[in-house]
XYZ file of C-alpha atoms in Angstrom:
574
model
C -38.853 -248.472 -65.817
C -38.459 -244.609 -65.714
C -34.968 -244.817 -66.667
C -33.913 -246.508 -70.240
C -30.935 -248.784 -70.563
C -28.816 -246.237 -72.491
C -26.750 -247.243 -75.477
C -23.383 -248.385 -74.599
C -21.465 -245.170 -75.404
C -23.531 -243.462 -73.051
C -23.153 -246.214 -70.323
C -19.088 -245.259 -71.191
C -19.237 -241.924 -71.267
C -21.186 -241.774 -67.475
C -18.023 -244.082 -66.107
C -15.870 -241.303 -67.058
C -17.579 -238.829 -65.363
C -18.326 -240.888 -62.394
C -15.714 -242.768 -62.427
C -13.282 -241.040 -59.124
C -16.424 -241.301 -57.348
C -15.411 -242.424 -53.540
C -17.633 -245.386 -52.615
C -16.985 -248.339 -49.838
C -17.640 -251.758 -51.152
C -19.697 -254.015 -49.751
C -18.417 -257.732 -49.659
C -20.101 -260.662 -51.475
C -21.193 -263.133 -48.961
C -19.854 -266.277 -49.552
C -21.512 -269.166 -48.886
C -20.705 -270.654 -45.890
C -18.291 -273.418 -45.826
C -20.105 -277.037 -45.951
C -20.599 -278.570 -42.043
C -20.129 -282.012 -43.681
C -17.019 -281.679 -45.748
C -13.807 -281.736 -43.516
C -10.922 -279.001 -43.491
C -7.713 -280.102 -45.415
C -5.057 -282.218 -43.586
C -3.035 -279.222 -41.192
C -0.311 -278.408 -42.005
C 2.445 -276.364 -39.770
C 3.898 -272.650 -40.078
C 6.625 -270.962 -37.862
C 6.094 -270.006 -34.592
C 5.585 -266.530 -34.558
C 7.540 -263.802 -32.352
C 7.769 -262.375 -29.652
C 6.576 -265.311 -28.398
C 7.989 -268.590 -30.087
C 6.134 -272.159 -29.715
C 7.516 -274.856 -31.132
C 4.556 -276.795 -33.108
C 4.565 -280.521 -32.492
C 1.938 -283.365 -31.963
C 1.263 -282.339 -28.705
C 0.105 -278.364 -30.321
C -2.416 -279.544 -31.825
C -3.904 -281.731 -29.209
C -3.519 -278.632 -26.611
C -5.695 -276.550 -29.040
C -8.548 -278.664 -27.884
C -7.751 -280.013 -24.996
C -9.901 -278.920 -21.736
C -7.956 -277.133 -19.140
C -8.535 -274.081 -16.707
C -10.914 -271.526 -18.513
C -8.937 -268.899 -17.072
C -5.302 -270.119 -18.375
C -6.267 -271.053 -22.072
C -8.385 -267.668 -22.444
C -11.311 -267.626 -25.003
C -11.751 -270.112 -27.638
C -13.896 -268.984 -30.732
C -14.623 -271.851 -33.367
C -15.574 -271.776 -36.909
C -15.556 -273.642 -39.866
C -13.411 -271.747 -42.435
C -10.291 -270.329 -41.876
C -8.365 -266.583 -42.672
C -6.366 -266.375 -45.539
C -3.975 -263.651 -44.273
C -4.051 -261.005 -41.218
C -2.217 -258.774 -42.920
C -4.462 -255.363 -43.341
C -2.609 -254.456 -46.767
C -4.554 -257.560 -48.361
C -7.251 -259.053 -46.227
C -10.086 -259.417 -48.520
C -12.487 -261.349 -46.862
C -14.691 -260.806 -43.748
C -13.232 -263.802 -40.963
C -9.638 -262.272 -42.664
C -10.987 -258.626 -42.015
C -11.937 -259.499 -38.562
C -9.212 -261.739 -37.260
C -6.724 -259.221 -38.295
C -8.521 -256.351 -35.638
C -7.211 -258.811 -33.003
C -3.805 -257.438 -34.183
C -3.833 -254.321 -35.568
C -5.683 -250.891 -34.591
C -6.929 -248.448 -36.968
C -6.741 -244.368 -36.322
C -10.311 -244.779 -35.434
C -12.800 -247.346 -34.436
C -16.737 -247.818 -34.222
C -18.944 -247.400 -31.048
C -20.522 -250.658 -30.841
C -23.818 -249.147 -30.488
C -23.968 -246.148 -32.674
C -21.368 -247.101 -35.303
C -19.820 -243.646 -34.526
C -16.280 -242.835 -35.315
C -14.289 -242.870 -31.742
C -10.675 -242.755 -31.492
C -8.395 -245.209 -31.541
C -4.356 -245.148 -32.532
C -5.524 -241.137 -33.199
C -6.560 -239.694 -30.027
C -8.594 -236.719 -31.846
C -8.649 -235.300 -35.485
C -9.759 -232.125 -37.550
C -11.998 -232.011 -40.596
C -11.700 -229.185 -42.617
C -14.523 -227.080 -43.417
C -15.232 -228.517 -47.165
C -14.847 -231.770 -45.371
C -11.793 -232.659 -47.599
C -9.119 -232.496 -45.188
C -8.230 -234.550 -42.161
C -5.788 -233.734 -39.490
C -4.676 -236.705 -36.924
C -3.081 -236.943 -33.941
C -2.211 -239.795 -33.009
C -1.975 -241.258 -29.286
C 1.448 -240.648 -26.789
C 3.232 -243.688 -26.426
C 1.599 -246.341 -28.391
C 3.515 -249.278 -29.003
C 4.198 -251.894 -31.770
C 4.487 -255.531 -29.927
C 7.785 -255.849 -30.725
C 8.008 -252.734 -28.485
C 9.286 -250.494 -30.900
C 7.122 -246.999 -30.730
C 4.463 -246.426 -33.198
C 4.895 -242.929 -35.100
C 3.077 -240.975 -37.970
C 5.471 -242.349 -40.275
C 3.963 -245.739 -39.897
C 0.291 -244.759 -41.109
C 1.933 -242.478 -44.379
C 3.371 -245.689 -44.670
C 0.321 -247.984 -44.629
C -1.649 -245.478 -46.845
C 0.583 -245.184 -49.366
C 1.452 -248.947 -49.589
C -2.129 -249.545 -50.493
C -2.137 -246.691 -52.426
C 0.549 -248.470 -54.662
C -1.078 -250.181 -57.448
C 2.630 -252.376 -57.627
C 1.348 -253.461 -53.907
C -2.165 -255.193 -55.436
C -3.785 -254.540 -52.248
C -7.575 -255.574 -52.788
C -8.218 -252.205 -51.237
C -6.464 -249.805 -53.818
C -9.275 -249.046 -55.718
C -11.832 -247.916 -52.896
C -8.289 -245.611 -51.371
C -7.453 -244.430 -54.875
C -11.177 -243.049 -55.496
C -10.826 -241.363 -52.444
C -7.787 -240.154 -51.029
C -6.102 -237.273 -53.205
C -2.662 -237.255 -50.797
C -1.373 -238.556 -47.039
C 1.347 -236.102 -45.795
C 3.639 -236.363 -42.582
C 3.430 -232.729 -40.903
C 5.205 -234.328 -37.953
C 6.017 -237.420 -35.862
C 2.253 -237.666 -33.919
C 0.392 -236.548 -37.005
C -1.085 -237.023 -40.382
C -2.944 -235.336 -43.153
C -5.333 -237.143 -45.354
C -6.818 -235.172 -47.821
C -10.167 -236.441 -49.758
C -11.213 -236.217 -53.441
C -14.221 -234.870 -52.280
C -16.062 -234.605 -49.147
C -17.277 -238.284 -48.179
C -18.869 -239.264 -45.115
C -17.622 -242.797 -45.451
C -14.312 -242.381 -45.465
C -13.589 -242.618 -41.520
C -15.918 -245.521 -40.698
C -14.877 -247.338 -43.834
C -11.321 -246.392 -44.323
C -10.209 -244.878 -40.737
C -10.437 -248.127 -39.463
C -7.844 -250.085 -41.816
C -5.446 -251.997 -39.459
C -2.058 -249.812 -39.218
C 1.176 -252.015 -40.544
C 4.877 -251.463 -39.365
C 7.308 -249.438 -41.383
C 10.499 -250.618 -39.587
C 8.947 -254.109 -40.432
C 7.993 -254.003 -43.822
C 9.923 -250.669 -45.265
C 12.834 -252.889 -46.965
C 10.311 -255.192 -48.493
C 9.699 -254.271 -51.852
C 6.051 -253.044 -52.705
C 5.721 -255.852 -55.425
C 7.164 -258.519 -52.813
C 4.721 -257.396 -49.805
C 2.309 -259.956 -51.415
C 4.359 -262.904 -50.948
C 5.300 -261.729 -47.759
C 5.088 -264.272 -44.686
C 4.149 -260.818 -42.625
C 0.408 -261.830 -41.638
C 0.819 -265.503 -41.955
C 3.583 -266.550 -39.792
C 4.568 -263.479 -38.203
C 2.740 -260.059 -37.268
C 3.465 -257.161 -35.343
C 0.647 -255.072 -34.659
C -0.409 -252.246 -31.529
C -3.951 -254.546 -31.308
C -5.043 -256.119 -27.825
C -3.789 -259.218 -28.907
C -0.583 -260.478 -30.179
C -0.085 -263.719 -32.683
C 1.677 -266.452 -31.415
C 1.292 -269.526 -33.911
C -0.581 -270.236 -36.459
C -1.457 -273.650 -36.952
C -2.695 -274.376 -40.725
C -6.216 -276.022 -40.483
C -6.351 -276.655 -36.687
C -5.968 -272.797 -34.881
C -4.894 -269.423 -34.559
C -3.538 -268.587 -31.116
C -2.964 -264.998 -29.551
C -2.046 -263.782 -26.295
C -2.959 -260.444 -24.466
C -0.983 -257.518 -25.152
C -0.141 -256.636 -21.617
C 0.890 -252.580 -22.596
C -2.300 -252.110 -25.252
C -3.049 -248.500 -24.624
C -6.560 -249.162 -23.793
C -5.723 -251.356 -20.777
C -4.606 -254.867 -21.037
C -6.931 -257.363 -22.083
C -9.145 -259.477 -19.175
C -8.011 -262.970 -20.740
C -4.580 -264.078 -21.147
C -5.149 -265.595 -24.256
C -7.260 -265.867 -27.983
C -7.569 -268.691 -30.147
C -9.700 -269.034 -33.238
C -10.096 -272.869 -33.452
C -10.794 -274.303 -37.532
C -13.824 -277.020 -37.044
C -14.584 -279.676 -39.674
C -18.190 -280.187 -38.411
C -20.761 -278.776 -36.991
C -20.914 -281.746 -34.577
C -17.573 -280.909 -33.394
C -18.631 -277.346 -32.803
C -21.463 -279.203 -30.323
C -19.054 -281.513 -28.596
C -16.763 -278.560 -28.061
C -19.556 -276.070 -26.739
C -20.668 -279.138 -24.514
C -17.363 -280.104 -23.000
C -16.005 -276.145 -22.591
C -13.209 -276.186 -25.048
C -15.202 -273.597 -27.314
C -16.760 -270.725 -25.716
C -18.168 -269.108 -28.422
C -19.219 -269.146 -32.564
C -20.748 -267.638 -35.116
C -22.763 -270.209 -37.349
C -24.605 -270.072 -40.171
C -28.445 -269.345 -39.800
C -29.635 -271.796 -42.214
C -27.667 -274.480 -40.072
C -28.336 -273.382 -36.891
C -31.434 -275.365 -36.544
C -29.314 -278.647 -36.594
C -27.193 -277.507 -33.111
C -29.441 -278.644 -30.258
C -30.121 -277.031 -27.148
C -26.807 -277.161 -25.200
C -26.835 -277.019 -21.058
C -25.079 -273.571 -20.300
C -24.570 -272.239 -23.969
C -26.782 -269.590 -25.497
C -27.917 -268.643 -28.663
C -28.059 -264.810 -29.684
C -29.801 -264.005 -33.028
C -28.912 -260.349 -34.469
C -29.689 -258.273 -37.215
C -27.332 -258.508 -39.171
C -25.703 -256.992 -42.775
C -26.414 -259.319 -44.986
C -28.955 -259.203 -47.835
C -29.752 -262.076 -49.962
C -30.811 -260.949 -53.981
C -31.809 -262.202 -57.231
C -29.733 -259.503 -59.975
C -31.397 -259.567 -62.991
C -29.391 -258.940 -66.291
C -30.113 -255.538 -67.690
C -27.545 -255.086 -70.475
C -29.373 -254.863 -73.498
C -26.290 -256.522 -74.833
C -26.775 -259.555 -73.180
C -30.602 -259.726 -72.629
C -33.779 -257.827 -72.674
C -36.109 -259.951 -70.700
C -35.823 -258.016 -67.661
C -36.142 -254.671 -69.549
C -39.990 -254.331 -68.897
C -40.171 -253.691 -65.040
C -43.924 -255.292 -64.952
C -42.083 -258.645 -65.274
C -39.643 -257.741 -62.513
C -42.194 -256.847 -60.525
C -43.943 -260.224 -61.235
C -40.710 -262.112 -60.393
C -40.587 -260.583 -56.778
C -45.016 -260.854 -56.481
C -44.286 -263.988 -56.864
C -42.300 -264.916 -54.630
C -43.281 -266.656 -50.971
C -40.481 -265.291 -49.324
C -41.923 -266.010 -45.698
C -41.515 -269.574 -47.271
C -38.129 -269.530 -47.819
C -37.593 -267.796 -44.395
C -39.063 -270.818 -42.722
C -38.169 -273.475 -45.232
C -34.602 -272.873 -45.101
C -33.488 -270.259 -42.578
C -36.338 -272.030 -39.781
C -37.439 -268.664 -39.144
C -33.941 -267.298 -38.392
C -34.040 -264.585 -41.213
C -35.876 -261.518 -42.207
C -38.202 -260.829 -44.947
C -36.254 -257.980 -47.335
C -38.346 -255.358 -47.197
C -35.972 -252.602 -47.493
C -32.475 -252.081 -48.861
C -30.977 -251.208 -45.774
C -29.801 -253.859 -43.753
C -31.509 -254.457 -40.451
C -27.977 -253.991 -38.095
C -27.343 -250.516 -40.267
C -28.137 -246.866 -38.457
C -29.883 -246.217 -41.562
C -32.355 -248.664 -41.491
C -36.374 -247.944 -41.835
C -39.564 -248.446 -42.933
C -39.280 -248.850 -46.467
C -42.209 -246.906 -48.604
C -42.564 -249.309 -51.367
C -43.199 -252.893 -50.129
C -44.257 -256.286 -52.320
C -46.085 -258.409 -50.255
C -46.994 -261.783 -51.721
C -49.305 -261.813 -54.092
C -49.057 -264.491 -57.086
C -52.428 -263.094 -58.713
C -51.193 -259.638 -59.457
C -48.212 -261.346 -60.672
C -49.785 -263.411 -63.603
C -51.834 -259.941 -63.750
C -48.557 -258.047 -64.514
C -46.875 -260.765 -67.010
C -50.256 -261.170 -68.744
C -50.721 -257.709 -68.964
C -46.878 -257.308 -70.614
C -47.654 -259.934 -73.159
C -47.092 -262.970 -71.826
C -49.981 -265.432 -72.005
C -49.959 -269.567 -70.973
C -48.958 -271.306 -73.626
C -50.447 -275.361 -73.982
C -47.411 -276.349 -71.822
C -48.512 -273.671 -69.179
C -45.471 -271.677 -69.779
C -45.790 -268.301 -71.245
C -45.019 -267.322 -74.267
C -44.872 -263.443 -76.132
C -44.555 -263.653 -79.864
C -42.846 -266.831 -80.222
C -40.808 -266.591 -77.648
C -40.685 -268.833 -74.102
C -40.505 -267.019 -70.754
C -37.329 -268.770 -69.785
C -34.187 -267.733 -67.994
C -31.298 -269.305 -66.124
C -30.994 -268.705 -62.618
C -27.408 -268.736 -61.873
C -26.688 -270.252 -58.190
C -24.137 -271.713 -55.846
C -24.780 -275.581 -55.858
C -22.423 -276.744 -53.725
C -24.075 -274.577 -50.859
C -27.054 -276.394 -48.922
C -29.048 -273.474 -48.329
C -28.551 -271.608 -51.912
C -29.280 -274.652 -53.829
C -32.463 -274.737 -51.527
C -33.577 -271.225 -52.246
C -32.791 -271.852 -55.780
C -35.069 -274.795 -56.024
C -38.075 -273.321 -53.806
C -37.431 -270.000 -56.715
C -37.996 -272.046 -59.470
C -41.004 -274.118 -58.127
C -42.675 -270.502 -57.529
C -42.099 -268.705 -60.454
C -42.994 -271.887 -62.188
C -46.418 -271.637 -60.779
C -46.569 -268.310 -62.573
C -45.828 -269.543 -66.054
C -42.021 -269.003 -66.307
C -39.710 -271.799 -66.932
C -36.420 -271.200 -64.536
C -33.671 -273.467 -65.617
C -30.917 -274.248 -62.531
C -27.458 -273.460 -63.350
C -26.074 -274.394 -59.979
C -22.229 -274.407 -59.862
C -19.469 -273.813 -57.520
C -18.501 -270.482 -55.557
C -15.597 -269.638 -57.436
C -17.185 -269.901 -60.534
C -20.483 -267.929 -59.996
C -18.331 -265.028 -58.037
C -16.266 -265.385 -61.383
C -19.339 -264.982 -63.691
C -20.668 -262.554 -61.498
C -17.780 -259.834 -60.740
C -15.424 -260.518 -63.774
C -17.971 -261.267 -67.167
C -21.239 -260.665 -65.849
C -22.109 -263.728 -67.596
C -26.195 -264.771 -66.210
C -29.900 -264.280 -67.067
C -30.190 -263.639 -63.245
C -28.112 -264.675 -60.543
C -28.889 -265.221 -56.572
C -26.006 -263.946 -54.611
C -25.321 -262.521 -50.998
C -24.404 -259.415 -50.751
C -22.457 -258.292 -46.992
C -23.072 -254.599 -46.634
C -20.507 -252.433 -45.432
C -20.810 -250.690 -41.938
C -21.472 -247.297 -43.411
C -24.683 -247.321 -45.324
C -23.699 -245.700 -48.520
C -24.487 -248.512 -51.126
C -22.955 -246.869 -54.558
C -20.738 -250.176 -55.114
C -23.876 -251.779 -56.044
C -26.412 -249.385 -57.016
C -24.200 -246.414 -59.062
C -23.297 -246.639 -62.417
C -19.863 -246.154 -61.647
C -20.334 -250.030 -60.604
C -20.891 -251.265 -63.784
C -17.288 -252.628 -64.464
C -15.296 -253.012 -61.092
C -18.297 -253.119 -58.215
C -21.099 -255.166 -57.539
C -23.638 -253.721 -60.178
C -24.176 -256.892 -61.792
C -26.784 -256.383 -63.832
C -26.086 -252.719 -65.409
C -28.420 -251.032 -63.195
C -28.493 -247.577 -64.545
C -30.655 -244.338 -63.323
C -28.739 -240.932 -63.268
C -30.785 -240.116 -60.540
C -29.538 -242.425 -58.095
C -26.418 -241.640 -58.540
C -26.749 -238.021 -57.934
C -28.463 -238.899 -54.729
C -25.695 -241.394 -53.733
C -23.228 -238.652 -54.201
C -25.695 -236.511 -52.116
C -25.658 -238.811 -49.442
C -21.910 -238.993 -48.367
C -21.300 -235.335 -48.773
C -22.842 -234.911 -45.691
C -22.015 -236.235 -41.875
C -25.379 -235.223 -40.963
C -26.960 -238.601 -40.296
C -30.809 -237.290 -40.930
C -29.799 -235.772 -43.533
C -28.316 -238.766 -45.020
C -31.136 -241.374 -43.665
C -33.110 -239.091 -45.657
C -31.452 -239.374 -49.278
C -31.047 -243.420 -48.507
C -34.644 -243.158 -48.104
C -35.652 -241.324 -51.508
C -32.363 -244.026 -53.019
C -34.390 -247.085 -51.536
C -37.827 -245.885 -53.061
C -36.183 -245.341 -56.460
C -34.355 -248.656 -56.359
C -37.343 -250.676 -55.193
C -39.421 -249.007 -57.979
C -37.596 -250.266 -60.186
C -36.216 -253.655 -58.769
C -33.295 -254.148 -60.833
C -32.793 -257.207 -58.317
C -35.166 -258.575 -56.268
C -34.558 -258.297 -52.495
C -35.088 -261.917 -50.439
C -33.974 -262.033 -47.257
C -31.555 -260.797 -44.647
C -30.114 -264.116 -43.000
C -29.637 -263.428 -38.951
C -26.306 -263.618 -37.574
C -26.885 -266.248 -34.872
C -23.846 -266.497 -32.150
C -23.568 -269.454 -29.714
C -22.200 -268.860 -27.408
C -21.013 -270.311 -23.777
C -22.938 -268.657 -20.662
C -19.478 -268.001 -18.732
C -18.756 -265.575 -21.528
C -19.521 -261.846 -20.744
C -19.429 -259.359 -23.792
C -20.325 -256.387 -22.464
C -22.403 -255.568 -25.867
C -23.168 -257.727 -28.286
C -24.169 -256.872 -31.773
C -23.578 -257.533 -35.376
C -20.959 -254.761 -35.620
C -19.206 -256.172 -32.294
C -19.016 -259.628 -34.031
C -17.697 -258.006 -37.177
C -15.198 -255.589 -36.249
C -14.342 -257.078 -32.585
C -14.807 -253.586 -30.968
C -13.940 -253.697 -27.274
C -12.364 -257.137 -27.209
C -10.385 -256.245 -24.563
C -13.131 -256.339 -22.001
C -14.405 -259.588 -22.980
C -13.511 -261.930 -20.158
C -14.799 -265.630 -19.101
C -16.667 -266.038 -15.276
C -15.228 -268.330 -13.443
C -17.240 -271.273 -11.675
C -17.132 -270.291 -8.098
């Protein structure tokens, strides 16, 4: 390990210096929900303006019920639901993308080359330090309540999240970032940056724009409670919420004026499955048109007359983080045994054993749907001999039990996992029957979600710890690789090395993408060098979807961000 696990006032006094350092974060992946377990019993907001529908027994039944594809619109399914659609505090990714139904950014991506292209802001400026941006925003964009949107309404949003009274999950990536957002006059805005960051308008420029004359009386500390994003929401999106249906649906209809041309389907509804059987019988009988399902589960949907499954690249990367704060342990501080760990590992087996082939060996840190993405120049293929090579060669020998031992001491560690989750309890299991074939005794502490994302973000409390990391759009990857990450990012393990950070800081100064493939190439080497986790697997995103659907692109950042909705329409059966 070139770089040493510095003393803790060090660690400190690197935070300081690092610590206004702009950097997106990347999501955890949760696992995905259980197909066996169902949803909780429904239970019935408000009907939502500006068009009311008054929830009864019959509501629920309609969600389902077949009818003319062209009259209900396009059903999606899944099996969890949003927790808000309010931009100000969605937090998680179905939250994140349910809410683009509703609300426009300044910008959005183009689906295929994750470019910044306008949206609410029909052009901007960047200043030449790249600290200042200039928007002007579109003639004659309207909220759905038909009231006009203005610049005041994006100071507005800004500076709510900017709040810290708000407790908008996003404050800390904005306040990192943003140094000021000024009004210079009703059609535009000035942002200006920190420091230059290439980031900022893919990762930040797309944040859903709120209502002033909606929420301006509500006090910041009260927006939280607010039932804005639950049972109401007035957005400028292509689609606008009509009811909200706790456990069963979410139901939209087009926004006839959206300013880039009224959507092709009348209506959207996001349908909350118990099973993945349901999802079948749906798919089968046309009441859902399309999903996204989990790839270790997709293996269990058979092949369905007229529906189609799509498997992408997708963003997220599956990991082992291994503890390196000497504070807590220094088994992982000799990077021969690290390097053993990931040797070791079959991880074409646990492609096929759990994902059935729907998944991608980890080769690089980048993940396979990102712009970035490449040949990585440090790869570990399997090879178990060089393993026990490596640990023998560090000091650990067999002992009469056939684990290894180094001065008294057993190679043994916990491997911190979600239990509850079929397919992590799975990789979990196949982990510790591998390493176990090295020597190393693996003890399973397999527990639920909310207590291993506690552990994990909050005390850092494992030996190692198999997680899911969802990568952000942009490629930059300082939550989880800068030490700026130790305390409030997804650096679980106290990954230190001064020179990754520079480079991350490198890499976003710049809008040059070659220049910045370039860095996150050199960043990648470093990292895999020194493995401070060990890289598994990207999962695929799979989509089902029925063959009367017509997305006129379909990719991992289309699913994610819902990019071009608006031209998604259902064939009719001539």
């Amino acid at each position: 390990m070139r770089r040493r696990l510095w003393i803790v006032s060090i660690v400190l006094a690197c935070t300081v210096v690092l610590g206004c350092r702009a950097r997106p974060t990347p999501q955890l992946a949760s696992p995905p929900a259980n197909t066996s377990v169902p949803v909780s019993t429904p239970t019935t907001v408000a009907p939502v303006a500006p068009a009311p529908v008054v929830p009864d027994a019959t509501a629920t039944a309609s969600a389902a019920a077949p009818g003319s594809v062209s009259g209900r619109g396009i059903v999606e399914a899944g099996l969890e639901e949003p927790r808000t659609l309010n931009p100000l505090f969605v937090a998680d990714p179905l939250s994140d993308t349910l809410s683009r139904l509703v609300f426009d950014g300044l910008v959005t991506l183009d689906p295929q080359t994750a470019e910044p292209v306008p949206a609410l802001a029909e052009s901007w400026e960047v200043s030449r330090d790249g600290t200042t941006y200039t928007f002007r925003l579109r003639e004659g964009v309207r909220w759905h309540d038909g009231q006009p949107l203005t610049a005041n309404d994006v100071v507005f949003t800004y500076q709510r999240m900017l709040d810290p009274e708000v407790r908008s999950p996003r404050y800390s990536r904005l306040a990192e970032r943003i140094k000021a957002v000024e009004l210079v006059d009703s059609r535009t805005v000035r942002i200006t940056l920190i420091r230059p960051d290439a980031s900022f308008l893919p990762v930040l420029g797309t944040i859903g724009i709120v209502p002033e004359h909606v929420l301006g009386t509500v006090l910041p500390q009260q927006l939280v409670t607010d039932p804005f994003g639950l049972s109401s929401a007035v957005g400028t999106g292509p689609f606008i919420l009509t009811q909200w249906l706790r456990g069963v649906s979410l139901t939209f209809r087009a926004n006839p004026d959206y300013y880039r041309g009224a959507p092709q389907v009348p209506q959207y509804t996001y349908r909350i499955v118990s099973t993945l059987e349901e999802l079948e019988r749906g798919l089968r009988d046309g009441t859902i048109d399309w999903a996204v399902i989990d790839a270790a589960q997709a293996g269990r949907l058979p092949t369905i007359d007229g529906v189609t499954i799509d498997r992408l690249p997708g963003y997220e990367l599956l990991v082992v983080a291994l503890q390196l704060d000497p504070a807590k342990s220094k088994l992982f501080a000799d990077e021969r045994v690290r390097r053993a760990l990931l040797l070791g590992t079959d991880r074409a087996a646990l492609v096929e054993t759990v994902w059935g082939g729907r998944a991608r060996i980890a080769e690089g840190l980048q993940p396979p749907a990102s712009w970035a993405a490449g040949e990585p120049a440090i790869r570990y293929p399997y090879d178990p001999a060089e393993a026990q090579r490596l640990l023998s060669e560090a000091g650990w020998v067999p002992g009469d039990d056939g684990v290894r031992t180094r001065e008294g001491q057993r190679l043994h560690f916990r491997l911190l996992a979600t239990g509850t989750d079929p397919s992590r309890r799975a990789v979990a299991e196949l982990l510790q029957q591998q390493w176990r074939a090295l020597g190393i005794d693996v003890e399973l502490e397999l527990r639920s979600w909310a207590e291993v994302r506690r552990r994990a973000t909050q005390e850092r409390d494992f030996d190692a710890l198999l997680i899911g990391i969802l990568w952000d759009v942009d490629p930059d990857q300082s939550a989880v690789w800068s030490s700026d990450s130790f305390f409030d990012g997804l650096n679980f393990g106290h990954y230190l090395d001064p020179e990754v950070d520079q480079k991350l800081v490198e890499a976003v100064a710049t809008t040059d993408r070659q220049q910045r493939t370039a860095l996150y190439r050199e960043i990648e080497q470093r990292v895999l060098s020194d493995l401070p986790m060990l890289p598994l697997v990207y999962p695929d995103l799979i989509v089902v979807r029925s063959e009367r659907l017509e997305i006129p692109v379909l990719d991992a950042l289309v699913v994610r961000t819902r990019t071009g909705i608006e031209q998604w329409r259902l064939r009719t059966e001539s």
